[in-house]
Amino acid sequence: NPLKYYENNVGGTLNLLAAMSAKGVKTIVFSSSAAVYSPNDKDAVEETDPTVPLSPYGATKLLSEELISSVGNAERISHVSLRYFNVVGSAIPEFGDNSKDNLVPKVFLALKSGKRPEIYGSDYPTPDGTCIRDYVDVRDIARAHLAAANATTKLPDTMNIGTGRGASVREIIKLVLDATKKSDTKVIEVERRAGDPAFLCADVTLAKSAMGFESKYSLEESVRSLF
C-alpha cells in the first residue's frame, strides 16, 4: 500500500518540519531505516553506499531523510537520520514488538497459535540459504537516540545503527524455539517475498567515531527480553 506509506512517512515528516519551523525548534533526530539501501554483496553496508530502495517503505524513509536535510540546512536545524537495521527486543515484555511483519514477533505469534514458523525463501546465496540481517536491540536504539540528542558537535546527516553482525532467518528462529523450549518444532519453507535482499548488515564505524555509540545487547539477550 504505497499511498499509506507516503501519506504517513512523507506527509508526517512535512507536517513535523512545518511545525518545527513555525515554533523555532532547532533539533531533530529522525528514525530512518536500512531499507533505504540498494541490495549489494558487501559484508557491511556503509552510509555512502547507493540508496535505491526496493520497497515503498524504504523509498519514503529516504525521501523523508532528504526533506529533513534540505530544511535543516536551510533553517539551521540540527538534524541526523539514524538508519536502523532490524530492531528486536524490549525493555519489558509488555512493550514487546507485536508487528505481524517482523520476524521475531511472527515466530512467537505462530508458536502461540499452535502453528509452525515460516521461512520466506530458502535458496538465497547465504550459508544456510536464508536471508541474513543485522538485528539491533531496541534498548540500543534508545541509547543511540540519546547519544545523538546529546551530541555537542555536528553529526553526519545519516548514520547506521546496528551491531555490525549478521544472523540468518534460520538462526533467529532457532533462538526463539530454544528460548520457548520448542526446539523440535519444524519450520515451513515458502516462496521468497518480493523486495527481500539476501544480505543486509551494518557498517557501524561512523556511529562509533561520530558519537561514541556501540551496541551492547546480544541477540540472545534480545530474544529473552520478550518473554
PDB file of C-alpha atoms in Angstrom:
ATOM      1  CA  ASN A   1       0.000   0.000   0.000  1.00  0.00           C
ATOM      2  CA  PRO A   2       2.419   2.729  -1.190  1.00  0.00           C
ATOM      3  CA  LEU A   3      -0.090   5.543  -0.701  1.00  0.00           C
ATOM      4  CA  LYS A   4      -0.313   4.864   3.028  1.00  0.00           C
ATOM      5  CA  TYR A   5       3.491   4.925   3.372  1.00  0.00           C
ATOM      6  CA  TYR A   6       3.772   8.228   1.507  1.00  0.00           C
ATOM      7  CA  GLU A   7       0.908   9.756   3.491  1.00  0.00           C
ATOM      8  CA  ASN A   8       2.278   8.712   6.883  1.00  0.00           C
ATOM      9  CA  ASN A   9       6.044   8.885   6.416  1.00  0.00           C
ATOM     10  CA  VAL A  10       6.450  11.766   3.963  1.00  0.00           C
ATOM     11  CA  GLY A  11       3.305  13.692   4.878  1.00  0.00           C
ATOM     12  CA  GLY A  12       4.038  13.282   8.578  1.00  0.00           C
ATOM     13  CA  THR A  13       7.614  14.474   8.134  1.00  0.00           C
ATOM     14  CA  LEU A  14       6.452  17.535   6.183  1.00  0.00           C
ATOM     15  CA  ASN A  15       3.950  18.406   8.907  1.00  0.00           C
ATOM     16  CA  LEU A  16       6.565  17.993  11.614  1.00  0.00           C
ATOM     17  CA  LEU A  17       9.117  20.148   9.802  1.00  0.00           C
ATOM     18  CA  ALA A  18       6.490  22.848   9.234  1.00  0.00           C
ATOM     19  CA  ALA A  19       5.626  22.835  12.947  1.00  0.00           C
ATOM     20  CA  MET A  20       9.313  22.984  13.887  1.00  0.00           C
ATOM     21  CA  SER A  21       9.818  25.934  11.561  1.00  0.00           C
ATOM     22  CA  ALA A  22       6.793  27.765  12.944  1.00  0.00           C
ATOM     23  CA  LYS A  23       7.828  27.250  16.577  1.00  0.00           C
ATOM     24  CA  GLY A  24      11.569  27.651  16.209  1.00  0.00           C
ATOM     25  CA  VAL A  25      12.502  24.083  17.206  1.00  0.00           C
ATOM     26  CA  LYS A  26      16.116  23.566  16.185  1.00  0.00           C
ATOM     27  CA  THR A  27      16.898  19.858  16.764  1.00  0.00           C
ATOM     28  CA  ILE A  28      15.555  16.670  15.217  1.00  0.00           C
ATOM     29  CA  VAL A  29      16.681  13.036  15.458  1.00  0.00           C
ATOM     30  CA  PHE A  30      14.874  11.059  12.766  1.00  0.00           C
ATOM     31  CA  SER A  31      14.092   7.338  12.842  1.00  0.00           C
ATOM     32  CA  SER A  32      15.122   6.118   9.411  1.00  0.00           C
ATOM     33  CA  SER A  33      15.806   2.606   8.141  1.00  0.00           C
ATOM     34  CA  ALA A  34      18.308   0.340   6.435  1.00  0.00           C
ATOM     35  CA  ALA A  35      15.514  -0.191   3.887  1.00  0.00           C
ATOM     36  CA  VAL A  36      16.862   2.905   2.084  1.00  0.00           C
ATOM     37  CA  TYR A  37      19.850   0.940   0.738  1.00  0.00           C
ATOM     38  CA  SER A  38      20.186  -0.877  -2.564  1.00  0.00           C
ATOM     39  CA  PRO A  39      20.916  -4.618  -2.472  1.00  0.00           C
ATOM     40  CA  ASN A  40      24.646  -5.342  -2.632  1.00  0.00           C
ATOM     41  CA  ASP A  41      27.090  -8.124  -1.842  1.00  0.00           C
ATOM     42  CA  LYS A  42      29.182  -6.234   0.718  1.00  0.00           C
ATOM     43  CA  ASP A  43      29.848  -7.704   4.144  1.00  0.00           C
ATOM     44  CA  ALA A  44      28.685  -4.434   5.711  1.00  0.00           C
ATOM     45  CA  VAL A  45      26.717  -1.510   4.276  1.00  0.00           C
ATOM     46  CA  GLU A  46      28.202   1.968   4.657  1.00  0.00           C
ATOM     47  CA  GLU A  47      26.281   5.240   4.713  1.00  0.00           C
ATOM     48  CA  THR A  48      27.865   6.233   1.387  1.00  0.00           C
ATOM     49  CA  ASP A  49      26.600   3.108  -0.406  1.00  0.00           C
ATOM     50  CA  PRO A  50      23.889   3.502  -3.079  1.00  0.00           C
ATOM     51  CA  THR A  51      20.338   4.146  -1.919  1.00  0.00           C
ATOM     52  CA  VAL A  52      17.790   2.712  -4.342  1.00  0.00           C
ATOM     53  CA  PRO A  53      15.120   1.235  -2.048  1.00  0.00           C
ATOM     54  CA  LEU A  54      13.255  -1.915  -3.046  1.00  0.00           C
ATOM     55  CA  SER A  55      10.059  -1.032  -1.143  1.00  0.00           C
ATOM     56  CA  PRO A  56       7.696   1.946  -0.743  1.00  0.00           C
ATOM     57  CA  TYR A  57       8.635   1.950   2.944  1.00  0.00           C
ATOM     58  CA  GLY A  58      12.321   2.412   2.113  1.00  0.00           C
ATOM     59  CA  ALA A  59      11.552   4.994  -0.570  1.00  0.00           C
ATOM     60  CA  THR A  60       9.515   7.111   1.842  1.00  0.00           C
ATOM     61  CA  LYS A  61      12.175   6.908   4.547  1.00  0.00           C
ATOM     62  CA  LEU A  62      14.801   8.079   2.049  1.00  0.00           C
ATOM     63  CA  LEU A  63      12.607  10.947   0.864  1.00  0.00           C
ATOM     64  CA  SER A  64      11.992  11.944   4.494  1.00  0.00           C
ATOM     65  CA  GLU A  65      15.756  11.997   5.098  1.00  0.00           C
ATOM     66  CA  GLU A  66      16.179  14.305   2.097  1.00  0.00           C
ATOM     67  CA  LEU A  67      13.424  16.630   3.311  1.00  0.00           C
ATOM     68  CA  ILE A  68      14.976  16.837   6.770  1.00  0.00           C
ATOM     69  CA  SER A  69      18.426  17.529   5.356  1.00  0.00           C
ATOM     70  CA  SER A  70      17.150  20.194   2.956  1.00  0.00           C
ATOM     71  CA  VAL A  71      15.030  22.039   5.515  1.00  0.00           C
ATOM     72  CA  GLY A  72      17.635  21.528   8.234  1.00  0.00           C
ATOM     73  CA  ASN A  73      20.380  23.108   6.161  1.00  0.00           C
ATOM     74  CA  ALA A  74      18.164  25.990   5.056  1.00  0.00           C
ATOM     75  CA  GLU A  75      16.839  26.800   8.539  1.00  0.00           C
ATOM     76  CA  ARG A  76      19.915  25.839  10.577  1.00  0.00           C
ATOM     77  CA  ILE A  77      18.176  22.943  12.290  1.00  0.00           C
ATOM     78  CA  SER A  78      20.472  20.378  13.873  1.00  0.00           C
ATOM     79  CA  HIS A  79      19.463  17.110  12.234  1.00  0.00           C
ATOM     80  CA  VAL A  80      20.515  13.494  11.946  1.00  0.00           C
ATOM     81  CA  SER A  81      18.787  10.457  10.455  1.00  0.00           C
ATOM     82  CA  LEU A  82      19.512   7.164  12.222  1.00  0.00           C
ATOM     83  CA  ARG A  83      19.220   4.230   9.851  1.00  0.00           C
ATOM     84  CA  TYR A  84      18.053   1.341  11.998  1.00  0.00           C
ATOM     85  CA  PHE A  85      18.719  -2.186  10.927  1.00  0.00           C
ATOM     86  CA  ASN A  86      16.373  -4.944  12.189  1.00  0.00           C
ATOM     87  CA  VAL A  87      15.085  -3.879  15.599  1.00  0.00           C
ATOM     88  CA  VAL A  88      14.439  -6.586  18.205  1.00  0.00           C
ATOM     89  CA  GLY A  89      13.990  -6.927  21.967  1.00  0.00           C
ATOM     90  CA  SER A  90      12.167  -4.989  24.654  1.00  0.00           C
ATOM     91  CA  ALA A  91      12.887  -3.265  27.964  1.00  0.00           C
ATOM     92  CA  ILE A  92       9.958  -5.193  29.462  1.00  0.00           C
ATOM     93  CA  PRO A  93       7.813  -7.916  27.811  1.00  0.00           C
ATOM     94  CA  GLU A  94       4.712  -5.678  27.823  1.00  0.00           C
ATOM     95  CA  PHE A  95       6.488  -3.312  25.438  1.00  0.00           C
ATOM     96  CA  GLY A  96       7.428  -6.091  23.014  1.00  0.00           C
ATOM     97  CA  ASP A  97       7.010  -5.751  19.253  1.00  0.00           C
ATOM     98  CA  ASN A  98       3.659  -7.203  18.146  1.00  0.00           C
ATOM     99  CA  SER A  99       4.125  -6.439  14.445  1.00  0.00           C
ATOM    100  CA  LYS A 100       2.880  -9.073  12.025  1.00  0.00           C
ATOM    101  CA  ASP A 101       5.662  -8.122   9.602  1.00  0.00           C
ATOM    102  CA  ASN A 102       8.783  -8.558  11.762  1.00  0.00           C
ATOM    103  CA  LEU A 103      10.442 -11.943  12.098  1.00  0.00           C
ATOM    104  CA  VAL A 104      10.772 -12.445  15.868  1.00  0.00           C
ATOM    105  CA  PRO A 105       7.182 -11.470  16.824  1.00  0.00           C
ATOM    106  CA  LYS A 106       5.904 -13.501  13.850  1.00  0.00           C
ATOM    107  CA  VAL A 107       7.652 -16.604  15.180  1.00  0.00           C
ATOM    108  CA  PHE A 108       6.300 -16.007  18.697  1.00  0.00           C
ATOM    109  CA  LEU A 109       2.790 -15.471  17.310  1.00  0.00           C
ATOM    110  CA  ALA A 110       2.942 -18.658  15.231  1.00  0.00           C
ATOM    111  CA  LEU A 111       4.030 -20.707  18.244  1.00  0.00           C
ATOM    112  CA  LYS A 112       1.378 -19.142  20.466  1.00  0.00           C
ATOM    113  CA  SER A 113      -1.265 -20.025  17.867  1.00  0.00           C
ATOM    114  CA  GLY A 114      -0.071 -23.609  17.634  1.00  0.00           C
ATOM    115  CA  LYS A 115       1.353 -23.081  14.149  1.00  0.00           C
ATOM    116  CA  ARG A 116       4.789 -23.629  12.677  1.00  0.00           C
ATOM    117  CA  PRO A 117       7.091 -20.679  11.829  1.00  0.00           C
ATOM    118  CA  GLU A 118       7.520 -19.851   8.151  1.00  0.00           C
ATOM    119  CA  ILE A 119      10.721 -19.117   6.242  1.00  0.00           C
ATOM    120  CA  TYR A 120      10.239 -16.932   3.172  1.00  0.00           C
ATOM    121  CA  GLY A 121      12.843 -18.240   0.751  1.00  0.00           C
ATOM    122  CA  SER A 122      15.470 -20.877   1.489  1.00  0.00           C
ATOM    123  CA  ASP A 123      17.517 -20.592  -1.701  1.00  0.00           C
ATOM    124  CA  TYR A 124      19.363 -17.316  -1.117  1.00  0.00           C
ATOM    125  CA  PRO A 125      23.157 -17.210  -1.721  1.00  0.00           C
ATOM    126  CA  THR A 126      23.914 -17.390   2.022  1.00  0.00           C
ATOM    127  CA  PRO A 127      25.458 -20.185   4.135  1.00  0.00           C
ATOM    128  CA  ASP A 128      22.096 -21.707   5.129  1.00  0.00           C
ATOM    129  CA  GLY A 129      20.010 -20.396   2.215  1.00  0.00           C
ATOM    130  CA  THR A 130      18.028 -17.861   4.255  1.00  0.00           C
ATOM    131  CA  CYS A 131      18.285 -14.077   4.458  1.00  0.00           C
ATOM    132  CA  ILE A 132      20.860 -12.548   6.774  1.00  0.00           C
ATOM    133  CA  ARG A 133      20.117  -9.379   8.732  1.00  0.00           C
ATOM    134  CA  ASP A 134      21.718  -7.224  11.410  1.00  0.00           C
ATOM    135  CA  TYR A 135      19.465  -7.384  14.497  1.00  0.00           C
ATOM    136  CA  VAL A 136      19.858  -4.495  16.944  1.00  0.00           C
ATOM    137  CA  ASP A 137      18.192  -4.321  20.349  1.00  0.00           C
ATOM    138  CA  VAL A 138      15.565  -1.609  20.864  1.00  0.00           C
ATOM    139  CA  ARG A 139      17.375  -0.598  24.075  1.00  0.00           C
ATOM    140  CA  ASP A 140      20.446   0.113  21.965  1.00  0.00           C
ATOM    141  CA  ILE A 141      18.255   2.136  19.618  1.00  0.00           C
ATOM    142  CA  ALA A 142      17.160   4.226  22.615  1.00  0.00           C
ATOM    143  CA  ARG A 143      20.795   4.697  23.631  1.00  0.00           C
ATOM    144  CA  ALA A 144      21.662   5.826  20.104  1.00  0.00           C
ATOM    145  CA  HIS A 145      18.870   8.413  20.192  1.00  0.00           C
ATOM    146  CA  LEU A 146      20.148   9.801  23.475  1.00  0.00           C
ATOM    147  CA  ALA A 147      23.700   9.944  22.142  1.00  0.00           C
ATOM    148  CA  ALA A 148      22.511  11.826  19.052  1.00  0.00           C
ATOM    149  CA  ALA A 149      20.289  14.216  21.006  1.00  0.00           C
ATOM    150  CA  ASN A 150      23.074  14.985  23.492  1.00  0.00           C
ATOM    151  CA  ALA A 151      25.840  15.401  20.916  1.00  0.00           C
ATOM    152  CA  THR A 152      27.804  18.621  21.311  1.00  0.00           C
ATOM    153  CA  THR A 153      29.400  18.524  17.857  1.00  0.00           C
ATOM    154  CA  LYS A 154      27.795  18.430  14.409  1.00  0.00           C
ATOM    155  CA  LEU A 155      26.837  14.889  13.423  1.00  0.00           C
ATOM    156  CA  PRO A 156      26.737  13.391   9.925  1.00  0.00           C
ATOM    157  CA  ASP A 157      23.362  13.663   8.189  1.00  0.00           C
ATOM    158  CA  THR A 158      22.899   9.870   8.292  1.00  0.00           C
ATOM    159  CA  MET A 159      24.284   7.085  10.475  1.00  0.00           C
ATOM    160  CA  ASN A 160      23.776   3.328  10.594  1.00  0.00           C
ATOM    161  CA  ILE A 161      22.533   1.923  13.889  1.00  0.00           C
ATOM    162  CA  GLY A 162      23.192  -1.797  14.142  1.00  0.00           C
ATOM    163  CA  THR A 163      25.582  -4.313  15.644  1.00  0.00           C
ATOM    164  CA  GLY A 164      27.837  -4.952  12.664  1.00  0.00           C
ATOM    165  CA  ARG A 165      26.971  -8.674  12.901  1.00  0.00           C
ATOM    166  CA  GLY A 166      24.533 -10.679  10.813  1.00  0.00           C
ATOM    167  CA  ALA A 167      22.219 -13.566  11.703  1.00  0.00           C
ATOM    168  CA  SER A 168      20.165 -15.702   9.332  1.00  0.00           C
ATOM    169  CA  VAL A 169      16.432 -16.328   9.487  1.00  0.00           C
ATOM    170  CA  ARG A 170      17.109 -19.947  10.456  1.00  0.00           C
ATOM    171  CA  GLU A 171      19.387 -18.836  13.289  1.00  0.00           C
ATOM    172  CA  ILE A 172      16.790 -16.398  14.620  1.00  0.00           C
ATOM    173  CA  ILE A 173      14.021 -18.975  14.522  1.00  0.00           C
ATOM    174  CA  LYS A 174      16.248 -21.474  16.331  1.00  0.00           C
ATOM    175  CA  LEU A 175      16.952 -18.934  19.085  1.00  0.00           C
ATOM    176  CA  VAL A 176      13.229 -18.380  19.592  1.00  0.00           C
ATOM    177  CA  LEU A 177      12.451 -22.106  19.527  1.00  0.00           C
ATOM    178  CA  ASP A 178      15.205 -22.826  22.042  1.00  0.00           C
ATOM    179  CA  ALA A 179      14.094 -19.972  24.308  1.00  0.00           C
ATOM    180  CA  THR A 180      10.499 -21.229  24.303  1.00  0.00           C
ATOM    181  CA  LYS A 181      11.577 -24.870  24.757  1.00  0.00           C
ATOM    182  CA  LYS A 182      10.080 -25.865  21.414  1.00  0.00           C
ATOM    183  CA  SER A 183      13.295 -26.841  19.648  1.00  0.00           C
ATOM    184  CA  ASP A 184      11.651 -29.843  17.949  1.00  0.00           C
ATOM    185  CA  THR A 185       9.192 -27.628  16.032  1.00  0.00           C
ATOM    186  CA  LYS A 186       9.636 -27.951  12.262  1.00  0.00           C
ATOM    187  CA  VAL A 187       9.598 -24.813  10.116  1.00  0.00           C
ATOM    188  CA  ILE A 188       7.658 -24.340   6.884  1.00  0.00           C
ATOM    189  CA  GLU A 189       9.573 -23.137   3.829  1.00  0.00           C
ATOM    190  CA  VAL A 190       7.605 -20.955   1.416  1.00  0.00           C
ATOM    191  CA  GLU A 191       8.385 -18.739  -1.569  1.00  0.00           C
ATOM    192  CA  ARG A 192      10.541 -15.633  -1.310  1.00  0.00           C
ATOM    193  CA  ARG A 193       8.914 -12.282  -0.663  1.00  0.00           C
ATOM    194  CA  ALA A 194       9.434  -9.568  -3.258  1.00  0.00           C
ATOM    195  CA  GLY A 195      11.917  -6.918  -2.144  1.00  0.00           C
ATOM    196  CA  ASP A 196      13.919  -9.032   0.318  1.00  0.00           C
ATOM    197  CA  PRO A 197      17.695  -8.740  -0.268  1.00  0.00           C
ATOM    198  CA  ALA A 198      19.796 -11.769   0.670  1.00  0.00           C
ATOM    199  CA  PHE A 199      22.134  -9.886   2.982  1.00  0.00           C
ATOM    200  CA  LEU A 200      21.899  -6.615   4.901  1.00  0.00           C
ATOM    201  CA  CYS A 201      24.358  -5.875   7.690  1.00  0.00           C
ATOM    202  CA  ALA A 202      25.532  -2.523   9.054  1.00  0.00           C
ATOM    203  CA  ASP A 203      28.933  -0.932   8.973  1.00  0.00           C
ATOM    204  CA  VAL A 204      28.785   0.829  12.338  1.00  0.00           C
ATOM    205  CA  THR A 205      32.103   2.684  12.155  1.00  0.00           C
ATOM    206  CA  LEU A 206      30.556   6.123  11.664  1.00  0.00           C
ATOM    207  CA  ALA A 207      28.227   5.992  14.692  1.00  0.00           C
ATOM    208  CA  LYS A 208      31.145   4.951  16.877  1.00  0.00           C
ATOM    209  CA  SER A 209      33.504   7.657  15.655  1.00  0.00           C
ATOM    210  CA  ALA A 210      30.910  10.464  15.490  1.00  0.00           C
ATOM    211  CA  MET A 211      29.145   9.955  18.821  1.00  0.00           C
ATOM    212  CA  GLY A 212      30.840   7.047  20.586  1.00  0.00           C
ATOM    213  CA  PHE A 213      27.908   4.682  20.097  1.00  0.00           C
ATOM    214  CA  GLU A 214      28.264   0.900  20.150  1.00  0.00           C
ATOM    215  CA  SER A 215      25.565  -1.724  20.661  1.00  0.00           C
ATOM    216  CA  LYS A 216      25.841  -3.720  23.883  1.00  0.00           C
ATOM    217  CA  TYR A 217      22.964  -6.229  23.874  1.00  0.00           C
ATOM    218  CA  SER A 218      23.440  -9.676  22.351  1.00  0.00           C
ATOM    219  CA  LEU A 219      20.874 -11.330  20.119  1.00  0.00           C
ATOM    220  CA  GLU A 220      20.230 -13.933  22.808  1.00  0.00           C
ATOM    221  CA  GLU A 221      19.509 -11.154  25.336  1.00  0.00           C
ATOM    222  CA  SER A 222      17.139  -9.505  22.884  1.00  0.00           C
ATOM    223  CA  VAL A 223      15.131 -12.684  22.336  1.00  0.00           C
ATOM    224  CA  ARG A 224      14.998 -13.496  26.070  1.00  0.00           C
ATOM    225  CA  SER A 225      13.737  -9.978  26.821  1.00  0.00           C
ATOM    226  CA  LEU A 226      10.480 -10.691  25.027  1.00  0.00           C
ATOM    227  CA  PHE A 227       9.033 -13.187  27.495  1.00  0.00           C
TER     228      PHE A 227
END
